[in-house]
Amino acid sequence: MRFEIERKFLVADGAWRAAATGFRSLRDGLIGQFEAGKVRVRLDGGRAWLTVKGARAGLSRTEFEYEVPRAHGEAMLAEVCVGRILEKTRWCVPHEGLSWEVDVYGGTLAGLVLAEVELEREDQPFARPAWLGQEVTGDPRFRQSALLRLGESGRPLSAEAILASAA
Amino acid sequence: MRFEIERKFLVADGAWRAAATGFRSLRDGLIGQFEAGKVRVRLDGGRAWLTVKGARAGLSRTEFEYEVPRAHGEAMLAEVCVGRILEKTRWCVPHEGLSWEVDVYGGTLAGLVLAEVELEREDQPFARPAWLGQEVTGDPRFRQSALLRLGESGRPLSAEAILASAA
């Protein structure tokens, strides 16, 4: 159980790649979303995690995360998350003491790149990397649930097209 | 991860009490429900469990269950399950080699009593205890989500009133 404070951004260009120190291949399945939060299963390399996220309050939300057997994660993706699965490569990009995560989406969301940083306080100042684009924290168009619906449309995707869509 | 096959019944009278061997006090919080299943947190004495149930297929459904710290369970009940909590006393009632569970509901569902038995095969024959009432397996009026909605109405509850309601 922990309190998660995250800020989310577009990326202005690919300069972050030069600073990246590694990556992980993630598959996120949305089990369900409801007024008070959501439940997700994540496959991360050979491991799997089940996560309950509480309601948002500002930039924050409570998170409960548990490691589960990899085979359970795969079964949940196949049986419980049908069609609600995001694939992404998560790059680790350190910048002035903070560890940025740059998510390069695959599958039906190929073309989309988002950067996130986790903070310890809502008002914590941080150095903006030069490659950082517009902030989209809290923008409902960039929540995973909205991205999943966009992916289902089968249209090619880009951050610009999402920004141009109705909130 | 296991495959759950359960049959659910009303009880005809209180004769099951004479055969009961013990009970547990449960609090079940519905985290979310969706097309393909539901996610629940359960407080059971000093322990807590997070459960993902898959879609029903006949009498069966896949279930993924994990023990979580009791404090997490309480926090999920308070923060994520607001208003979607069932309280029940679960009595263990053995009958001819099977272990029946008789749930006596409390809180807003006081007055409701349901009996369940878990089977190993869908077509497994079993001895019906004399106190068993009408089968309600698969009846949407007796799912936990429907019971939660009924509980919210604030009206007094009984199995007869639920049976008389629209499916």
mmCIF file of N, CA, C and O in Angstrom, chain B residues 3-96:
data_model
loop_
_atom_site.group_PDB
_atom_site.id
_atom_site.type_symbol
_atom_site.label_atom_id
_atom_site.label_comp_id
_atom_site.label_asym_id
_atom_site.label_seq_id
_atom_site.Cartn_x
_atom_site.Cartn_y
_atom_site.Cartn_z
ATOM 1 N N PHE B 3 -10.598 -23.160 -10.271
ATOM 2 C CA PHE B 3 -11.855 -23.154 -10.982
ATOM 3 C C PHE B 3 -12.927 -23.397 -9.952
ATOM 4 O O PHE B 3 -12.892 -24.397 -9.228
ATOM 5 N N GLU B 4 -13.874 -22.468 -9.841
ATOM 6 C CA GLU B 4 -14.867 -22.523 -8.781
ATOM 7 C C GLU B 4 -16.202 -22.995 -9.349
ATOM 8 O O GLU B 4 -16.687 -22.445 -10.334
ATOM 9 N N ILE B 5 -16.764 -24.041 -8.747
ATOM 10 C CA ILE B 5 -18.093 -24.527 -9.143
ATOM 11 C C ILE B 5 -18.970 -24.512 -7.902
ATOM 12 O O ILE B 5 -18.759 -25.294 -6.968
ATOM 13 N N GLU B 6 -19.941 -23.612 -7.871
ATOM 14 C CA GLU B 6 -20.749 -23.432 -6.663
ATOM 15 C C GLU B 6 -22.225 -23.512 -6.996
ATOM 16 O O GLU B 6 -22.662 -23.059 -8.054
ATOM 17 N N ARG B 7 -22.994 -24.068 -6.080
ATOM 18 C CA ARG B 7 -24.454 -24.012 -6.190
ATOM 19 C C ARG B 7 -25.009 -23.311 -4.961
ATOM 20 O O ARG B 7 -24.499 -23.477 -3.851
ATOM 21 N N LYS B 8 -26.020 -22.490 -5.192
ATOM 22 C CA LYS B 8 -26.527 -21.587 -4.162
ATOM 23 C C LYS B 8 -28.027 -21.825 -3.960
ATOM 24 O O LYS B 8 -28.762 -22.017 -4.934
ATOM 25 N N PHE B 9 -28.460 -21.830 -2.702
ATOM 26 C CA PHE B 9 -29.840 -22.170 -2.356
ATOM 27 C C PHE B 9 -30.387 -21.225 -1.293
ATOM 28 O O PHE B 9 -29.627 -20.671 -0.489
ATOM 29 N N LEU B 10 -31.697 -21.113 -1.243
ATOM 30 C CA LEU B 10 -32.354 -20.549 -0.062
ATOM 31 C C LEU B 10 -32.376 -21.628 1.016
ATOM 32 O O LEU B 10 -32.082 -22.799 0.741
ATOM 33 N N VAL B 11 -32.716 -21.248 2.241
ATOM 34 C CA VAL B 11 -32.908 -22.266 3.274
ATOM 35 C C VAL B 11 -34.391 -22.285 3.642
ATOM 36 O O VAL B 11 -35.052 -21.242 3.707
ATOM 37 N N ALA B 12 -34.898 -23.496 3.854
ATOM 38 C CA ALA B 12 -36.336 -23.656 4.123
ATOM 39 C C ALA B 12 -36.670 -23.340 5.579
ATOM 40 O O ALA B 12 -37.751 -22.849 5.891
ATOM 41 N N ASP B 13 -35.732 -23.617 6.470
ATOM 42 C CA ASP B 13 -35.952 -23.354 7.896
ATOM 43 C C ASP B 13 -34.603 -23.318 8.602
ATOM 44 O O ASP B 13 -33.556 -23.397 7.954
ATOM 45 N N GLY B 14 -34.639 -23.201 9.935
ATOM 46 C CA GLY B 14 -33.408 -23.041 10.699
ATOM 47 C C GLY B 14 -32.794 -24.336 11.199
ATOM 48 O O GLY B 14 -31.883 -24.302 12.042
ATOM 49 N N ALA B 15 -33.241 -25.474 10.655
ATOM 50 C CA ALA B 15 -32.753 -26.764 11.156
ATOM 51 C C ALA B 15 -31.250 -26.951 10.926
ATOM 52 O O ALA B 15 -30.609 -27.764 11.597
ATOM 53 N N TRP B 16 -30.672 -26.184 9.989
ATOM 54 C CA TRP B 16 -29.228 -26.291 9.731
ATOM 55 C C TRP B 16 -28.416 -25.935 10.978
ATOM 56 O O TRP B 16 -27.281 -26.398 11.135
ATOM 57 N N ARG B 17 -28.995 -25.112 11.859
ATOM 58 C CA ARG B 17 -28.214 -24.653 13.022
ATOM 59 C C ARG B 17 -27.771 -25.816 13.905
ATOM 60 O O ARG B 17 -26.687 -25.782 14.485
ATOM 61 N N ALA B 18 -28.610 -26.846 13.992
ATOM 62 C CA ALA B 18 -28.294 -27.986 14.854
ATOM 63 C C ALA B 18 -27.071 -28.745 14.330
ATOM 64 O O ALA B 18 -26.368 -29.402 15.097
ATOM 65 N N ALA B 19 -26.816 -28.642 13.013
ATOM 66 C CA ALA B 19 -25.696 -29.371 12.407
ATOM 67 C C ALA B 19 -24.453 -28.506 12.232
ATOM 68 O O ALA B 19 -23.403 -28.995 11.815
ATOM 69 N N ALA B 20 -24.558 -27.211 12.537
ATOM 70 C CA ALA B 20 -23.430 -26.305 12.299
ATOM 71 C C ALA B 20 -22.270 -26.614 13.232
ATOM 72 O O ALA B 20 -22.471 -26.904 14.412
ATOM 73 N N THR B 21 -21.049 -26.554 12.709
ATOM 74 C CA THR B 21 -19.872 -26.890 13.520
ATOM 75 C C THR B 21 -19.024 -25.666 13.844
ATOM 76 O O THR B 21 -18.049 -25.781 14.584
ATOM 77 N N GLY B 22 -19.349 -24.504 13.269
ATOM 78 C CA GLY B 22 -18.558 -23.311 13.559
ATOM 79 C C GLY B 22 -18.940 -22.187 12.620
ATOM 80 O O GLY B 22 -19.740 -22.392 11.705
ATOM 81 N N PHE B 23 -18.371 -21.015 12.873
ATOM 82 C CA PHE B 23 -18.689 -19.891 11.992
ATOM 83 C C PHE B 23 -17.502 -18.945 11.882
ATOM 84 O O PHE B 23 -16.584 -18.986 12.699
ATOM 85 N N ARG B 24 -17.540 -18.128 10.825
ATOM 86 C CA ARG B 24 -16.583 -17.032 10.666
ATOM 87 C C ARG B 24 -17.386 -15.764 10.366
ATOM 88 O O ARG B 24 -18.459 -15.843 9.768
ATOM 89 N N SER B 25 -16.848 -14.628 10.793
ATOM 90 C CA SER B 25 -17.484 -13.339 10.481
ATOM 91 C C SER B 25 -16.758 -12.728 9.297
ATOM 92 O O SER B 25 -15.554 -12.482 9.369
ATOM 93 N N LEU B 26 -17.486 -12.509 8.228
ATOM 94 C CA LEU B 26 -16.876 -12.009 6.993
ATOM 95 C C LEU B 26 -17.383 -10.614 6.667
ATOM 96 O O LEU B 26 -18.555 -10.307 6.900
ATOM 97 N N ARG B 27 -16.504 -9.798 6.112
ATOM 98 C CA ARG B 27 -16.928 -8.557 5.476
ATOM 99 C C ARG B 27 -16.385 -8.574 4.058
ATOM 100 O O ARG B 27 -15.181 -8.665 3.850
ATOM 101 N N ASP B 28 -17.287 -8.499 3.089
ATOM 102 C CA ASP B 28 -16.910 -8.525 1.678
ATOM 103 C C ASP B 28 -17.130 -7.152 1.077
ATOM 104 O O ASP B 28 -18.237 -6.610 1.158
ATOM 105 N N GLY B 29 -16.102 -6.607 0.459
ATOM 106 C CA GLY B 29 -16.250 -5.329 -0.243
ATOM 107 C C GLY B 29 -16.128 -5.558 -1.731
ATOM 108 O O GLY B 29 -15.176 -6.188 -2.185
ATOM 109 N N LEU B 30 -17.079 -5.048 -2.489
ATOM 110 C CA LEU B 30 -17.000 -5.153 -3.946
ATOM 111 C C LEU B 30 -16.149 -3.999 -4.454
ATOM 112 O O LEU B 30 -16.517 -2.831 -4.314
ATOM 113 N N ILE B 31 -14.985 -4.326 -5.017
ATOM 114 C CA ILE B 31 -14.128 -3.278 -5.569
ATOM 115 C C ILE B 31 -14.664 -2.862 -6.925
ATOM 116 O O ILE B 31 -14.762 -1.685 -7.241
ATOM 117 N N GLY B 32 -15.036 -3.821 -7.732
ATOM 118 C CA GLY B 32 -15.604 -3.466 -9.026
ATOM 119 C C GLY B 32 -16.171 -4.681 -9.723
ATOM 120 O O GLY B 32 -15.771 -5.816 -9.463
ATOM 121 N N GLN B 33 -17.122 -4.409 -10.580
ATOM 122 C CA GLN B 33 -17.755 -5.469 -11.366
ATOM 123 C C GLN B 33 -17.773 -5.021 -12.820
ATOM 124 O O GLN B 33 -17.915 -3.852 -13.107
ATOM 125 N N PHE B 34 -17.601 -5.959 -13.736
ATOM 126 C CA PHE B 34 -17.496 -5.604 -15.147
ATOM 127 C C PHE B 34 -17.916 -6.810 -15.946
ATOM 128 O O PHE B 34 -18.164 -7.878 -15.379
ATOM 129 N N GLU B 35 -17.982 -6.648 -17.265
ATOM 130 C CA GLU B 35 -18.485 -7.727 -18.120
ATOM 131 C C GLU B 35 -17.852 -9.061 -17.755
ATOM 132 O O GLU B 35 -18.540 -10.060 -17.581
ATOM 133 N N ALA B 36 -16.519 -9.056 -17.614
ATOM 134 C CA ALA B 36 -15.823 -10.329 -17.519
ATOM 135 C C ALA B 36 -15.647 -10.840 -16.093
ATOM 136 O O ALA B 36 -14.978 -11.841 -15.895
ATOM 137 N N GLY B 37 -16.221 -10.194 -15.093
ATOM 138 C CA GLY B 37 -16.061 -10.713 -13.744
ATOM 139 C C GLY B 37 -16.157 -9.639 -12.693
ATOM 140 O O GLY B 37 -16.816 -8.615 -12.874
ATOM 141 N N LYS B 38 -15.464 -9.876 -11.567
ATOM 142 C CA LYS B 38 -15.492 -8.883 -10.497
ATOM 143 C C LYS B 38 -14.240 -9.016 -9.641
ATOM 144 O O LYS B 38 -13.537 -10.032 -9.693
ATOM 145 N N VAL B 39 -13.983 -7.994 -8.843
ATOM 146 C CA VAL B 39 -12.863 -7.989 -7.912
ATOM 147 C C VAL B 39 -13.426 -7.670 -6.533
ATOM 148 O O VAL B 39 -14.229 -6.750 -6.389
ATOM 149 N N ARG B 40 -13.012 -8.459 -5.552
ATOM 150 C CA ARG B 40 -13.565 -8.343 -4.211
ATOM 151 C C ARG B 40 -12.446 -8.363 -3.187
ATOM 152 O O ARG B 40 -11.435 -9.022 -3.372
ATOM 153 N N VAL B 41 -12.635 -7.645 -2.082
ATOM 154 C CA VAL B 41 -11.737 -7.794 -0.937
ATOM 155 C C VAL B 41 -12.565 -8.383 0.202
ATOM 156 O O VAL B 41 -13.737 -8.030 0.371
ATOM 157 N N ARG B 42 -11.986 -9.338 0.922
ATOM 158 C CA ARG B 42 -12.703 -10.005 2.009
ATOM 159 C C ARG B 42 -11.904 -9.913 3.301
ATOM 160 O O ARG B 42 -10.715 -10.239 3.314
ATOM 161 N N LEU B 43 -12.560 -9.465 4.370
ATOM 162 C CA LEU B 43 -11.965 -9.544 5.704
ATOM 163 C C LEU B 43 -12.562 -10.752 6.400
ATOM 164 O O LEU B 43 -13.787 -10.896 6.474
ATOM 165 N N ASP B 44 -11.674 -11.627 6.879
ATOM 166 C CA ASP B 44 -12.096 -12.896 7.480
ATOM 167 C C ASP B 44 -11.303 -13.035 8.773
ATOM 168 O O ASP B 44 -10.141 -13.454 8.755
ATOM 169 N N GLY B 45 -11.930 -12.646 9.890
ATOM 170 C CA GLY B 45 -11.196 -12.645 11.150
ATOM 171 C C GLY B 45 -10.000 -11.716 11.020
ATOM 172 O O GLY B 45 -10.123 -10.585 10.567
ATOM 173 N N GLY B 46 -8.806 -12.188 11.369
ATOM 174 C CA GLY B 46 -7.626 -11.346 11.311
ATOM 175 C C GLY B 46 -6.966 -11.313 9.947
ATOM 176 O O GLY B 46 -5.909 -10.717 9.784
ATOM 177 N N ARG B 47 -7.561 -11.960 8.942
ATOM 178 C CA ARG B 47 -6.909 -12.057 7.643
ATOM 179 C C ARG B 47 -7.705 -11.323 6.568
ATOM 180 O O ARG B 47 -8.865 -10.971 6.769
ATOM 181 N N ALA B 48 -7.062 -11.085 5.436
ATOM 182 C CA ALA B 48 -7.732 -10.382 4.339
ATOM 183 C C ALA B 48 -7.309 -11.000 3.011
ATOM 184 O O ALA B 48 -6.183 -11.493 2.872
ATOM 185 N N TRP B 49 -8.215 -10.989 2.042
ATOM 186 C CA TRP B 49 -7.997 -11.632 0.760
ATOM 187 C C TRP B 49 -8.488 -10.736 -0.355
ATOM 188 O O TRP B 49 -9.546 -10.122 -0.253
ATOM 189 N N LEU B 50 -7.703 -10.711 -1.435
ATOM 190 C CA LEU B 50 -8.103 -9.991 -2.642
ATOM 191 C C LEU B 50 -8.405 -11.045 -3.707
ATOM 192 O O LEU B 50 -7.581 -11.922 -3.959
ATOM 193 N N THR B 51 -9.581 -10.956 -4.308
ATOM 194 C CA THR B 51 -10.024 -12.009 -5.219
ATOM 195 C C THR B 51 -10.495 -11.431 -6.547
ATOM 196 O O THR B 51 -11.297 -10.494 -6.564
ATOM 197 N N VAL B 52 -9.982 -11.992 -7.632
ATOM 198 C CA VAL B 52 -10.452 -11.654 -8.974
ATOM 199 C C VAL B 52 -11.239 -12.853 -9.478
ATOM 200 O O VAL B 52 -10.711 -13.975 -9.507
ATOM 201 N N LYS B 53 -12.506 -12.640 -9.820
ATOM 202 C CA LYS B 53 -13.317 -13.737 -10.350
ATOM 203 C C LYS B 53 -13.585 -13.469 -11.822
ATOM 204 O O LYS B 53 -13.991 -12.369 -12.191
ATOM 205 N N GLY B 54 -13.369 -14.491 -12.639
ATOM 206 C CA GLY B 54 -13.587 -14.355 -14.071
ATOM 207 C C GLY B 54 -15.057 -14.486 -14.441
ATOM 208 O O GLY B 54 -15.928 -14.575 -13.567
ATOM 209 N N ALA B 55 -15.326 -14.491 -15.727
ATOM 210 C CA ALA B 55 -16.701 -14.589 -16.214
ATOM 211 C C ALA B 55 -17.269 -15.964 -15.887
ATOM 212 O O ALA B 55 -16.542 -16.952 -15.791
ATOM 213 N N ARG B 56 -18.575 -16.019 -15.720
ATOM 214 C CA ARG B 56 -19.230 -17.291 -15.478
ATOM 215 C C ARG B 56 -19.362 -18.073 -16.776
ATOM 216 O O ARG B 56 -19.630 -17.495 -17.824
ATOM 217 N N ALA B 57 -19.197 -19.378 -16.665
ATOM 218 C CA ALA B 57 -19.507 -20.276 -17.790
ATOM 219 C C ALA B 57 -20.289 -21.415 -17.158
ATOM 220 O O ALA B 57 -19.708 -22.273 -16.507
ATOM 221 N N GLY B 58 -21.610 -21.386 -17.294
ATOM 222 C CA GLY B 58 -22.442 -22.369 -16.598
ATOM 223 C C GLY B 58 -22.361 -22.124 -15.107
ATOM 224 O O GLY B 58 -22.524 -21.000 -14.639
ATOM 225 N N LEU B 59 -22.050 -23.174 -14.344
ATOM 226 C CA LEU B 59 -21.924 -23.037 -12.893
ATOM 227 C C LEU B 59 -20.510 -22.635 -12.481
ATOM 228 O O LEU B 59 -20.236 -22.480 -11.297
ATOM 229 N N SER B 60 -19.605 -22.501 -13.449
ATOM 230 C CA SER B 60 -18.186 -22.384 -13.135
ATOM 231 C C SER B 60 -17.667 -20.971 -13.392
ATOM 232 O O SER B 60 -18.209 -20.233 -14.192
ATOM 233 N N ARG B 61 -16.603 -20.630 -12.711
ATOM 234 C CA ARG B 61 -15.860 -19.414 -13.026
ATOM 235 C C ARG B 61 -14.441 -19.590 -12.511
ATOM 236 O O ARG B 61 -14.200 -20.295 -11.542
ATOM 237 N N THR B 62 -13.499 -18.906 -13.185
ATOM 238 C CA THR B 62 -12.113 -18.929 -12.728
ATOM 239 C C THR B 62 -11.970 -17.936 -11.588
ATOM 240 O O THR B 62 -12.590 -16.881 -11.600
ATOM 241 N N GLU B 63 -11.132 -18.307 -10.618
ATOM 242 C CA GLU B 63 -10.941 -17.428 -9.470
ATOM 243 C C GLU B 63 -9.447 -17.324 -9.154
ATOM 244 O O GLU B 63 -8.740 -18.332 -9.161
ATOM 245 N N PHE B 64 -8.994 -16.104 -8.909
ATOM 246 C CA PHE B 64 -7.615 -15.843 -8.510
ATOM 247 C C PHE B 64 -7.683 -15.177 -7.143
ATOM 248 O O PHE B 64 -8.264 -14.105 -7.015
ATOM 249 N N GLU B 65 -7.101 -15.824 -6.140
ATOM 250 C CA GLU B 65 -7.238 -15.286 -4.790
ATOM 251 C C GLU B 65 -5.881 -15.165 -4.115
ATOM 252 O O GLU B 65 -5.076 -16.089 -4.167
ATOM 253 N N TYR B 66 -5.648 -14.013 -3.451
ATOM 254 C CA TYR B 66 -4.368 -13.741 -2.818
ATOM 255 C C TYR B 66 -4.591 -13.165 -1.426
ATOM 256 O O TYR B 66 -5.416 -12.264 -1.253
ATOM 257 N N GLU B 67 -3.847 -13.682 -0.473
ATOM 258 C CA GLU B 67 -3.911 -13.060 0.850
ATOM 259 C C GLU B 67 -3.142 -11.738 0.815
ATOM 260 O O GLU B 67 -2.073 -11.645 0.192
ATOM 261 N N VAL B 68 -3.699 -10.730 1.458
ATOM 262 C CA VAL B 68 -3.044 -9.419 1.526
ATOM 263 C C VAL B 68 -2.995 -9.005 2.995
ATOM 264 O O VAL B 68 -3.716 -9.554 3.828
ATOM 265 N N PRO B 69 -2.129 -8.051 3.342
ATOM 266 C CA PRO B 69 -2.092 -7.622 4.748
ATOM 267 C C PRO B 69 -3.478 -7.136 5.195
ATOM 268 O O PRO B 69 -4.177 -6.459 4.447
ATOM 269 N N ARG B 70 -3.841 -7.489 6.410
ATOM 270 C CA ARG B 70 -5.144 -7.100 6.953
ATOM 271 C C ARG B 70 -5.361 -5.578 6.854
ATOM 272 O O ARG B 70 -6.456 -5.118 6.520
ATOM 273 N N ALA B 71 -4.302 -4.809 7.113
ATOM 274 C CA ALA B 71 -4.434 -3.341 7.066
ATOM 275 C C ALA B 71 -4.774 -2.876 5.646
ATOM 276 O O ALA B 71 -5.512 -1.910 5.463
ATOM 277 N N HIS B 72 -4.248 -3.581 4.634
ATOM 278 C CA HIS B 72 -4.598 -3.237 3.249
ATOM 279 C C HIS B 72 -6.075 -3.514 3.001
ATOM 280 O O HIS B 72 -6.772 -2.726 2.358
ATOM 281 N N GLY B 73 -6.528 -4.676 3.504
ATOM 282 C CA GLY B 73 -7.934 -5.024 3.318
ATOM 283 C C GLY B 73 -8.849 -3.971 3.925
ATOM 284 O O GLY B 73 -9.830 -3.550 3.298
ATOM 285 N N GLU B 74 -8.503 -3.526 5.119
ATOM 286 C CA GLU B 74 -9.333 -2.505 5.762
ATOM 287 C C GLU B 74 -9.288 -1.198 4.991
ATOM 288 O O GLU B 74 -10.305 -0.520 4.825
ATOM 289 N N ALA B 75 -8.103 -0.842 4.483
ATOM 290 C CA ALA B 75 -7.993 0.413 3.717
ATOM 291 C C ALA B 75 -8.794 0.316 2.421
ATOM 292 O O ALA B 75 -9.459 1.265 2.014
ATOM 293 N N MET B 76 -8.761 -0.856 1.768
ATOM 294 C CA MET B 76 -9.541 -1.012 0.529
ATOM 295 C C MET B 76 -11.035 -0.907 0.824
ATOM 296 O O MET B 76 -11.780 -0.257 0.092
ATOM 297 N N LEU B 77 -11.476 -1.543 1.901
ATOM 298 C CA LEU B 77 -12.897 -1.441 2.276
ATOM 299 C C LEU B 77 -13.282 0.023 2.473
ATOM 300 O O LEU B 77 -14.337 0.470 2.024
ATOM 301 N N ALA B 78 -12.414 0.769 3.148
ATOM 302 C CA ALA B 78 -12.755 2.150 3.496
ATOM 303 C C ALA B 78 -12.654 3.085 2.300
ATOM 304 O O ALA B 78 -13.473 3.991 2.129
ATOM 305 N N GLU B 79 -11.650 2.858 1.425
ATOM 306 C CA GLU B 79 -11.357 3.853 0.383
ATOM 307 C C GLU B 79 -11.882 3.463 -0.983
ATOM 308 O O GLU B 79 -12.164 4.320 -1.810
ATOM 309 N N VAL B 80 -11.948 2.155 -1.258
ATOM 310 C CA VAL B 80 -12.255 1.732 -2.627
ATOM 311 C C VAL B 80 -13.650 1.115 -2.726
ATOM 312 O O VAL B 80 -14.254 1.098 -3.789
ATOM 313 N N CYS B 81 -14.184 0.603 -1.614
ATOM 314 C CA CYS B 81 -15.456 -0.138 -1.647
ATOM 315 C C CYS B 81 -16.608 0.646 -1.029
ATOM 316 O O CYS B 81 -17.656 0.057 -0.738
ATOM 317 N N VAL B 82 -16.423 1.917 -0.830
ATOM 318 C CA VAL B 82 -17.413 2.718 -0.091
ATOM 319 C C VAL B 82 -18.859 2.336 -0.464
ATOM 320 O O VAL B 82 -19.256 2.429 -1.613
ATOM 321 N N GLY B 83 -19.619 1.884 0.541
ATOM 322 C CA GLY B 83 -21.044 1.604 0.309
ATOM 323 C C GLY B 83 -21.314 0.277 -0.375
ATOM 324 O O GLY B 83 -22.456 -0.081 -0.596
ATOM 325 N N ARG B 84 -20.252 -0.470 -0.718
ATOM 326 C CA ARG B 84 -20.483 -1.751 -1.391
ATOM 327 C C ARG B 84 -19.898 -2.870 -0.539
ATOM 328 O O ARG B 84 -19.044 -3.623 -0.985
ATOM 329 N N ILE B 85 -20.367 -2.930 0.701
ATOM 330 C CA ILE B 85 -19.816 -3.877 1.673
ATOM 331 C C ILE B 85 -20.932 -4.758 2.227
ATOM 332 O O ILE B 85 -21.971 -4.256 2.626
ATOM 333 N N LEU B 86 -20.727 -6.063 2.169
ATOM 334 C CA LEU B 86 -21.677 -7.025 2.738
ATOM 335 C C LEU B 86 -21.083 -7.625 3.998
ATOM 336 O O LEU B 86 -19.917 -8.022 4.010
ATOM 337 N N GLU B 87 -21.897 -7.696 5.042
ATOM 338 C CA GLU B 87 -21.463 -8.368 6.271
ATOM 339 C C GLU B 87 -22.246 -9.659 6.385
ATOM 340 O O GLU B 87 -23.456 -9.668 6.185
ATOM 341 N N LYS B 88 -21.541 -10.737 6.705
ATOM 342 C CA LYS B 88 -22.258 -11.987 6.901
ATOM 343 C C LYS B 88 -21.524 -12.887 7.886
ATOM 344 O O LYS B 88 -20.300 -12.808 8.032
ATOM 345 N N THR B 89 -22.302 -13.716 8.551
ATOM 346 C CA THR B 89 -21.724 -14.768 9.381
ATOM 347 C C THR B 89 -21.848 -16.051 8.570
ATOM 348 O O THR B 89 -22.942 -16.419 8.133
ATOM 349 N N ARG B 90 -20.722 -16.683 8.326
ATOM 350 C CA ARG B 90 -20.702 -17.894 7.498
ATOM 351 C C ARG B 90 -20.592 -19.112 8.393
ATOM 352 O O ARG B 90 -19.555 -19.331 9.031
ATOM 353 N N TRP B 91 -21.665 -19.901 8.445
ATOM 354 C CA TRP B 91 -21.684 -21.109 9.263
ATOM 355 C C TRP B 91 -21.257 -22.304 8.418
ATOM 356 O O TRP B 91 -21.662 -22.424 7.261
ATOM 357 N N CYS B 92 -20.458 -23.141 9.025
ATOM 358 C CA CYS B 92 -20.029 -24.377 8.363
ATOM 359 C C CYS B 92 -20.977 -25.505 8.788
ATOM 360 O O CYS B 92 -21.149 -25.768 9.985
ATOM 361 N N VAL B 93 -21.606 -26.147 7.806
ATOM 362 C CA VAL B 93 -22.617 -27.168 8.105
ATOM 363 C C VAL B 93 -22.322 -28.423 7.268
ATOM 364 O O VAL B 93 -22.703 -28.509 6.103
ATOM 365 N N PRO B 94 -21.626 -29.400 7.842
ATOM 366 C CA PRO B 94 -21.322 -30.630 7.092
ATOM 367 C C PRO B 94 -22.588 -31.441 6.845
ATOM 368 O O PRO B 94 -23.480 -31.481 7.703
ATOM 369 N N HIS B 95 -22.654 -32.049 5.678
ATOM 370 C CA HIS B 95 -23.799 -32.926 5.382
ATOM 371 C C HIS B 95 -23.381 -33.997 4.379
ATOM 372 O O HIS B 95 -23.063 -33.677 3.229
ATOM 373 N N GLU B 96 -23.353 -35.217 4.841
ATOM 374 C CA GLU B 96 -23.021 -36.371 3.994
ATOM 375 C C GLU B 96 -21.798 -36.131 3.106
ATOM 376 O O GLU B 96 -21.860 -36.252 1.886
#
